mmCIF file of C-alpha atoms in Angstrom:
data_model
loop_
_atom_site.group_PDB
_atom_site.id
_atom_site.type_symbol
_atom_site.label_atom_id
_atom_site.label_comp_id
_atom_site.label_asym_id
_atom_site.label_seq_id
_atom_site.Cartn_x
_atom_site.Cartn_y
_atom_site.Cartn_z
ATOM 1 C CA UNK A 1148 79.839 93.757 93.266
ATOM 2 C CA UNK A 1149 82.571 91.166 92.292
ATOM 3 C CA UNK A 1150 84.290 92.046 89.540
ATOM 4 C CA UNK A 1151 85.992 89.167 87.403
ATOM 5 C CA UNK A 1152 88.867 90.017 84.235
ATOM 6 C CA UNK A 1153 87.617 87.953 81.776
ATOM 7 C CA UNK A 1154 91.232 88.934 80.119
ATOM 8 C CA UNK A 1155 94.401 88.864 82.573
ATOM 9 C CA UNK A 1156 98.353 88.607 81.958
ATOM 10 C CA UNK A 1157 97.941 84.591 83.023
ATOM 11 C CA UNK A 1158 94.946 84.137 80.080
ATOM 12 C CA UNK A 1159 95.151 85.810 77.003
ATOM 13 C CA UNK A 1160 98.299 88.687 77.718
ATOM 14 C CA UNK A 1161 98.486 88.942 73.664
ATOM 15 C CA UNK A 1162 95.189 90.666 74.463
ATOM 16 C CA UNK A 1163 95.700 92.228 77.109
ATOM 17 C CA UNK A 1164 98.553 94.352 74.893
ATOM 18 C CA UNK A 1165 96.444 95.380 72.487
ATOM 19 C CA UNK A 1166 96.164 99.533 72.350
ATOM 20 C CA UNK A 1167 92.296 98.939 71.191
ATOM 21 C CA UNK A 1168 91.796 95.922 74.189
ATOM 22 C CA UNK A 1169 89.852 99.133 76.842
ATOM 23 C CA UNK A 1170 87.626 97.865 79.182
ATOM 24 C CA UNK A 1171 88.279 100.290 82.152
ATOM 25 C CA UNK A 1172 87.898 103.257 78.873
ATOM 26 C CA UNK A 1173 91.691 104.485 80.605
ATOM 27 C CA UNK A 1174 92.868 104.513 77.035
ATOM 28 C CA UNK A 1175 91.958 108.427 74.274
ATOM 29 C CA UNK A 1176 90.791 108.472 71.676
ATOM 30 C CA UNK A 1177 93.665 110.443 70.301
ATOM 31 C CA UNK A 1178 96.814 113.018 71.216
ATOM 32 C CA UNK A 1179 96.124 116.519 71.635
ATOM 33 C CA UNK A 1180 98.236 119.202 70.920
ATOM 34 C CA UNK A 1181 102.180 120.038 72.520
ATOM 35 C CA UNK A 1182 102.014 119.948 76.270
ATOM 36 C CA UNK A 1183 100.222 117.952 77.049
ATOM 37 C CA UNK A 1184 102.934 116.274 79.918
ATOM 38 C CA UNK A 1185 103.451 118.164 82.578
ATOM 39 C CA UNK A 1186 100.970 121.293 81.429
ATOM 40 C CA UNK A 1187 99.146 122.309 78.743
ATOM 41 C CA UNK A 1188 97.594 125.361 77.031
ATOM 42 C CA UNK A 1189 95.269 126.045 78.737
ATOM 43 C CA UNK A 1190 97.195 126.083 81.293
ATOM 44 C CA UNK A 1191 100.190 128.074 80.421
ATOM 45 C CA UNK A 1192 96.922 130.748 79.832
ATOM 46 C CA UNK A 1193 95.716 130.980 82.902
ATOM 47 C CA UNK A 1194 99.603 131.885 84.788
ATOM 48 C CA UNK A 1195 99.993 134.473 82.433
ATOM 49 C CA UNK A 1196 96.242 135.839 83.293
ATOM 50 C CA UNK A 1197 97.091 135.074 87.271
ATOM 51 C CA UNK A 1198 100.666 136.680 86.282
ATOM 52 C CA UNK A 1199 99.016 139.761 84.196
ATOM 53 C CA UNK A 1200 96.151 140.088 86.975
ATOM 54 C CA UNK A 1201 99.824 140.524 90.021
ATOM 55 C CA UNK A 1202 98.916 137.087 91.983
ATOM 56 C CA UNK A 1203 101.708 136.673 94.421
ATOM 57 C CA UNK A 1204 102.233 133.166 94.669
ATOM 58 C CA UNK A 1205 102.286 132.314 91.537
ATOM 59 C CA UNK A 1206 103.788 135.869 90.950
ATOM 60 C CA UNK A 1207 106.705 134.195 93.331
ATOM 61 C CA UNK A 1208 107.034 130.763 92.068
ATOM 62 C CA UNK A 1209 107.105 132.611 88.243
ATOM 63 C CA UNK A 1210 110.060 134.873 89.665
ATOM 64 C CA UNK A 1211 111.817 131.514 91.325
ATOM 65 C CA UNK A 1212 111.679 129.765 87.998
ATOM 66 C CA UNK A 1213 113.164 132.724 85.944
ATOM 67 C CA UNK A 1214 115.636 133.293 88.165
ATOM 68 C CA UNK A 1215 117.528 129.605 89.173
ATOM 69 C CA UNK A 1216 117.686 129.869 85.377
ATOM 70 C CA UNK A 1217 120.184 132.089 84.647
ATOM 71 C CA UNK A 1218 120.520 132.594 81.027
ATOM 72 C CA UNK A 1219 124.518 133.620 81.898
ATOM 73 C CA UNK A 1220 126.004 130.510 83.382
ATOM 74 C CA UNK A 1221 127.482 128.876 80.182
ATOM 75 C CA UNK A 1222 125.634 125.997 79.535
ATOM 76 C CA UNK A 1223 128.809 122.277 79.502
ATOM 77 C CA UNK A 1224 129.937 121.222 77.747
ATOM 78 C CA UNK A 1225 129.652 117.107 76.084
ATOM 79 C CA UNK A 1226 132.383 114.571 78.399
ATOM 80 C CA UNK A 1227 134.320 111.937 77.013
ATOM 81 C CA UNK A 1228 132.391 110.187 78.921
ATOM 82 C CA UNK A 1229 129.117 111.592 79.605
ATOM 83 C CA UNK A 1230 126.753 109.467 83.578
ATOM 84 C CA UNK A 1231 123.010 109.661 84.382
ATOM 85 C CA UNK A 1232 123.445 112.057 87.032
ATOM 86 C CA UNK A 1233 124.854 114.271 83.716
ATOM 87 C CA UNK A 1234 122.769 113.773 81.032
ATOM 88 C CA UNK A 1235 119.835 113.807 83.998
ATOM 89 C CA UNK A 1236 120.262 117.230 85.384
ATOM 90 C CA UNK A 1237 121.207 118.593 81.493
ATOM 91 C CA UNK A 1238 117.347 116.949 80.610
ATOM 92 C CA UNK A 1239 116.072 119.428 83.803
ATOM 93 C CA UNK A 1240 118.245 122.578 82.796
ATOM 94 C CA UNK A 1241 116.605 122.221 80.163
ATOM 95 C CA UNK A 1242 112.501 121.746 80.913
ATOM 96 C CA UNK A 1243 112.938 124.841 83.010
ATOM 97 C CA UNK A 1244 114.557 127.038 80.151
ATOM 98 C CA UNK A 1245 111.539 126.120 77.922
ATOM 99 C CA UNK A 1246 108.725 126.709 81.402
ATOM 100 C CA UNK A 1247 110.608 129.992 81.681
ATOM 101 C CA UNK A 1248 110.825 130.883 78.693
ATOM 102 C CA UNK A 1249 106.281 130.066 78.556
ATOM 103 C CA UNK A 1250 106.930 133.197 80.975
ATOM 104 C CA UNK A 1251 108.911 135.303 79.434
ATOM 105 C CA UNK A 1252 109.278 134.864 76.134
ATOM 106 C CA UNK A 1253 111.889 135.478 73.866
ATOM 107 C CA UNK A 1254 115.337 134.237 72.370
ATOM 108 C CA UNK A 1255 117.718 134.096 75.936
ATOM 109 C CA UNK A 1256 115.152 131.102 77.436
ATOM 110 C CA UNK A 1257 114.066 129.469 75.143
ATOM 111 C CA UNK A 1258 118.122 128.960 73.629
ATOM 112 C CA UNK A 1259 119.543 127.357 76.559
ATOM 113 C CA UNK A 1260 116.449 125.593 76.446
ATOM 114 C CA UNK A 1261 116.858 124.218 72.722
ATOM 115 C CA UNK A 1262 121.345 124.214 73.839
ATOM 116 C CA UNK A 1263 120.534 121.679 76.908
ATOM 117 C CA UNK A 1264 117.923 119.068 75.631
ATOM 118 C CA UNK A 1265 120.723 119.123 72.349
ATOM 119 C CA UNK A 1266 122.777 118.472 75.030
ATOM 120 C CA UNK A 1267 120.862 115.456 76.702
ATOM 121 C CA UNK A 1268 120.279 114.390 73.096
ATOM 122 C CA UNK A 1269 123.864 113.961 72.725
ATOM 123 C CA UNK A 1270 125.082 112.602 76.215
ATOM 124 C CA UNK A 1271 122.112 109.451 75.880
ATOM 125 C CA UNK A 1272 123.498 106.884 73.450
ATOM 126 C CA UNK A 1273 126.782 106.920 75.182
ATOM 127 C CA UNK A 1274 124.602 106.136 78.815
ATOM 128 C CA UNK A 1275 125.584 102.270 80.227
ATOM 129 C CA UNK A 1276 121.445 101.605 80.526
ATOM 130 C CA UNK A 1277 120.013 99.513 83.375
ATOM 131 C CA UNK A 1278 116.867 100.025 82.917
ATOM 132 C CA UNK A 1279 116.772 102.650 86.844
ATOM 133 C CA UNK A 1280 116.924 105.364 84.739
ATOM 134 C CA UNK A 1281 113.329 107.292 84.067
ATOM 135 C CA UNK A 1282 114.450 110.378 86.149
ATOM 136 C CA UNK A 1283 115.909 111.054 82.867
ATOM 137 C CA UNK A 1284 113.387 109.306 80.612
ATOM 138 C CA UNK A 1285 111.066 111.625 82.161
ATOM 139 C CA UNK A 1286 113.168 115.022 82.660
ATOM 140 C CA UNK A 1287 114.104 114.316 78.974
ATOM 141 C CA UNK A 1288 109.859 113.378 78.474
ATOM 142 C CA UNK A 1289 109.002 116.358 80.079
ATOM 143 C CA UNK A 1290 111.299 118.412 77.903
ATOM 144 C CA UNK A 1291 110.787 118.119 74.402
ATOM 145 C CA UNK A 1292 106.806 118.009 75.251
ATOM 146 C CA UNK A 1293 106.801 121.556 76.822
ATOM 147 C CA UNK A 1294 109.127 121.923 73.530
ATOM 148 C CA UNK A 1295 107.519 120.627 70.545
ATOM 149 C CA UNK A 1296 104.837 123.648 70.869
ATOM 150 C CA UNK A 1297 105.869 124.467 67.696
ATOM 151 C CA UNK A 1298 109.964 125.234 69.089
ATOM 152 C CA UNK A 1299 111.333 122.031 68.072
ATOM 153 C CA UNK A 1300 112.792 121.938 64.006
ATOM 154 C CA UNK A 1301 113.266 118.688 61.372
ATOM 155 C CA UNK A 1302 116.931 117.470 62.551
ATOM 156 C CA UNK A 1303 115.562 117.495 67.082
ATOM 157 C CA UNK A 1304 112.479 115.257 65.726
ATOM 158 C CA UNK A 1305 114.884 112.993 64.282
ATOM 159 C CA UNK A 1306 117.068 113.275 67.481
ATOM 160 C CA UNK A 1307 114.004 112.739 69.780
ATOM 161 C CA UNK A 1308 112.894 109.854 68.180
ATOM 162 C CA UNK A 1309 116.417 108.292 68.570
ATOM 163 C CA UNK A 1310 116.848 108.707 71.551
ATOM 164 C CA UNK A 1311 113.451 107.004 72.682
ATOM 165 C CA UNK A 1312 114.302 104.153 70.262
ATOM 166 C CA UNK A 1313 116.275 103.587 72.848
ATOM 167 C CA UNK A 1314 115.277 104.325 75.557
ATOM 168 C CA UNK A 1315 112.109 102.218 75.727
ATOM 169 C CA UNK A 1316 114.388 98.449 75.564
ATOM 170 C CA UNK A 1317 116.219 100.062 78.665
ATOM 171 C CA UNK A 1318 112.967 100.698 80.532
ATOM 172 C CA UNK A 1319 112.349 97.121 80.214
ATOM 173 C CA UNK A 1320 115.574 96.036 82.060
ATOM 174 C CA UNK A 1321 114.370 97.345 84.733
ATOM 175 C CA UNK A 1322 114.088 94.996 87.613
ATOM 176 C CA UNK A 1323 110.530 95.862 89.568
ATOM 177 C CA UNK A 1324 107.829 94.642 87.911
ATOM 178 C CA UNK A 1325 104.924 94.342 90.234
ATOM 179 C CA UNK A 1326 103.328 95.934 93.645
ATOM 180 C CA UNK A 1327 106.981 98.219 94.827
ATOM 181 C CA UNK A 1328 107.154 102.598 94.528
ATOM 182 C CA UNK A 1329 109.953 101.859 92.168
ATOM 183 C CA UNK A 1330 108.044 99.349 89.672
ATOM 184 C CA UNK A 1331 105.875 103.176 89.717
ATOM 185 C CA UNK A 1332 108.599 105.194 88.864
ATOM 186 C CA UNK A 1333 108.904 102.755 85.740
ATOM 187 C CA UNK A 1334 105.204 103.544 84.414
ATOM 188 C CA UNK A 1335 104.950 107.307 84.854
ATOM 189 C CA UNK A 1336 109.095 107.288 83.407
ATOM 190 C CA UNK A 1337 106.607 105.180 80.168
ATOM 191 C CA UNK A 1338 103.943 107.330 80.585
ATOM 192 C CA UNK A 1339 105.784 109.832 80.157
ATOM 193 C CA UNK A 1340 107.642 109.041 76.889
ATOM 194 C CA UNK A 1341 103.957 107.384 75.462
ATOM 195 C CA UNK A 1342 102.454 110.785 75.680
ATOM 196 C CA UNK A 1343 105.712 112.984 74.765
ATOM 197 C CA UNK A 1344 105.467 110.356 71.654
ATOM 198 C CA UNK A 1345 102.467 110.171 70.446
ATOM 199 C CA UNK A 1346 102.819 106.059 71.184
ATOM 200 C CA UNK A 1347 99.755 104.446 71.748
ATOM 201 C CA UNK A 1348 101.295 100.972 72.581
ATOM 202 C CA UNK A 1349 103.278 102.841 75.420
ATOM 203 C CA UNK A 1350 100.414 104.169 76.641
ATOM 204 C CA UNK A 1351 98.409 101.448 76.558
ATOM 205 C CA UNK A 1352 101.755 99.218 78.237
ATOM 206 C CA UNK A 1353 101.733 101.733 80.954
ATOM 207 C CA UNK A 1354 98.823 101.492 82.096
ATOM 208 C CA UNK A 1355 97.452 98.367 81.068
ATOM 209 C CA UNK A 1356 100.671 96.339 81.507
ATOM 210 C CA UNK A 1357 103.555 93.725 79.256
ATOM 211 C CA UNK A 1358 104.885 90.905 78.863
ATOM 212 C CA UNK A 1359 108.378 91.543 77.938
ATOM 213 C CA UNK A 1360 111.199 88.245 78.269
ATOM 214 C CA UNK A 1361 107.512 86.652 79.673
ATOM 215 C CA UNK A 1362 107.528 88.210 82.583
ATOM 216 C CA UNK A 1363 103.959 90.680 83.748
ATOM 217 C CA UNK A 1364 105.355 94.538 84.685
ATOM 218 C CA UNK A 1365 102.222 95.688 85.982
ATOM 219 C CA UNK A 1366 100.627 99.191 84.514
ATOM 220 C CA UNK A 1367 99.176 101.690 86.541
ATOM 221 C CA UNK A 1368 95.591 100.229 86.514
ATOM 222 C CA UNK A 1369 96.624 97.810 88.856
ATOM 223 C CA UNK A 1370 98.663 99.566 90.923
ATOM 224 C CA UNK A 1371 94.834 102.179 91.418
ATOM 225 C CA UNK A 1372 92.985 99.192 91.887
ATOM 226 C CA UNK A 1373 95.546 96.428 94.282
ATOM 227 C CA UNK A 1374 98.418 97.943 95.685
ATOM 228 C CA UNK A 1375 96.337 100.683 98.450
ATOM 229 C CA UNK A 1376 94.480 99.163 100.992
ATOM 230 C CA UNK A 1377 90.754 100.388 102.873
ATOM 231 C CA UNK A 1378 92.422 102.790 104.844
ATOM 232 C CA UNK A 1379 94.264 104.875 101.547
ATOM 233 C CA UNK A 1380 97.583 103.427 102.782
ATOM 234 C CA UNK A 1381 100.194 101.579 100.295
ATOM 235 C CA UNK A 1382 100.755 98.041 100.934
ATOM 236 C CA UNK A 1383 104.692 99.149 101.876
ATOM 237 C CA UNK A 1384 102.620 100.549 105.382
ATOM 238 C CA UNK A 1385 106.083 103.128 105.765
ATOM 239 C CA UNK A 1386 105.349 106.841 105.740
ATOM 240 C CA UNK A 1387 108.602 107.263 102.797
ATOM 241 C CA UNK A 1388 107.138 104.581 100.311
ATOM 242 C CA UNK A 1389 103.633 106.426 100.472
ATOM 243 C CA UNK A 1390 104.822 109.141 99.554
ATOM 244 C CA UNK A 1391 107.356 108.067 97.156
ATOM 245 C CA UNK A 1392 104.202 106.077 95.008
ATOM 246 C CA UNK A 1393 101.617 109.410 95.380
ATOM 247 C CA UNK A 1394 104.160 111.391 93.995
ATOM 248 C CA UNK A 1395 104.219 109.091 90.996
ATOM 249 C CA UNK A 1396 100.298 108.181 91.096
ATOM 250 C CA UNK A 1397 99.798 111.697 91.126
ATOM 251 C CA UNK A 1398 102.091 112.877 87.866
ATOM 252 C CA UNK A 1399 100.486 109.840 85.858
ATOM 253 C CA UNK A 1400 97.047 111.390 86.296
ATOM 254 C CA UNK A 1401 98.146 114.821 86.074
ATOM 255 C CA UNK A 1402 99.207 113.366 82.481
ATOM 256 C CA UNK A 1403 95.985 111.265 82.456
ATOM 257 C CA UNK A 1404 93.863 114.246 83.350
ATOM 258 C CA UNK A 1405 95.512 116.683 80.466
ATOM 259 C CA UNK A 1406 95.059 113.929 78.046
ATOM 260 C CA UNK A 1407 91.356 113.994 78.857
ATOM 261 C CA UNK A 1408 91.155 111.691 80.324
ATOM 262 C CA UNK A 1409 89.670 111.315 85.214
ATOM 263 C CA UNK A 1410 91.277 109.608 87.361
ATOM 264 C CA UNK A 1411 90.506 111.397 89.618
ATOM 265 C CA UNK A 1412 87.359 110.562 90.642
ATOM 266 C CA UNK A 1413 87.037 107.676 88.338
ATOM 267 C CA UNK A 1414 85.963 104.035 91.242
ATOM 268 C CA UNK A 1415 87.838 100.673 89.501
ATOM 269 C CA UNK A 1416 86.622 98.104 90.965
ATOM 270 C CA UNK A 1417 88.892 95.978 92.871
ATOM 271 C CA UNK A 1418 91.521 93.198 91.409
ATOM 272 C CA UNK A 1419 89.492 89.922 92.951
ATOM 273 C CA UNK A 1420 92.899 87.683 91.930
ATOM 274 C CA UNK A 1421 96.449 88.711 91.616
ATOM 275 C CA UNK A 1422 98.285 89.356 87.818
ATOM 276 C CA UNK A 1423 100.571 87.176 88.623
ATOM 277 C CA UNK A 1424 102.078 87.776 90.904
ATOM 278 C CA UNK A 1425 100.446 89.014 94.521
ATOM 279 C CA UNK A 1426 103.862 90.728 95.791
ATOM 280 C CA UNK A 1427 102.260 91.292 99.274
ATOM 281 C CA UNK A 1428 101.667 87.834 100.088
ATOM 282 C CA UNK A 1429 104.833 86.594 98.465
#
């Protein structure tokens, strides 16, 4: 069946960006309670049940996570000029400790998670943002999402909103816009922000794409409909690039699953045209 998109970035980009325009039926109706990004309350309960019955793989993974979260190691001080590596490490440690707290609830892991998250908050405004902070944005979003299940105060919530008011415009500076592995990382970061914030517009932009300064930035739906060849391989052809896109795509599909949208089994019609630029044939 030939499927012709009546609304495209070439024809009506403004209409395509509206959150209520959802021809593929992939937008969540609302946002479930936190956590909803890297895990869910249901998955955490299932993990707790497995630990209770001494499930071997679950025990090993839990011990490894809690083992690398050493609460005796002091949280570093904010340097005079924090860089992207420092901020990403702080956000990543916040996520680790937040997940460890879910496995072994207690003040030790929770306190460390909050300290690292607040450190990342403080460092973020000092960064020279270029649009390539996708890993950092994902880690801060994930850490916030886990901790927002009831353990953040009003000041933490405000700091989170302040950070992501900077993060979304920064992501728009990312120079990879269309069909490539770097662009898929950008989609994931934008979807992470939207999911953590409960922002339908950001989620819609990550799924359907968005216009930024007259240039169309592709979204996950384009990737799924256009960027994989008939044999299942990503069009760039290299196994390394294929693996990277598969990692980001599966992460995005997992987030959407947590939002109540099953894209794992969805058959989307293939694109019969490009969305402004066809990088494979560009």
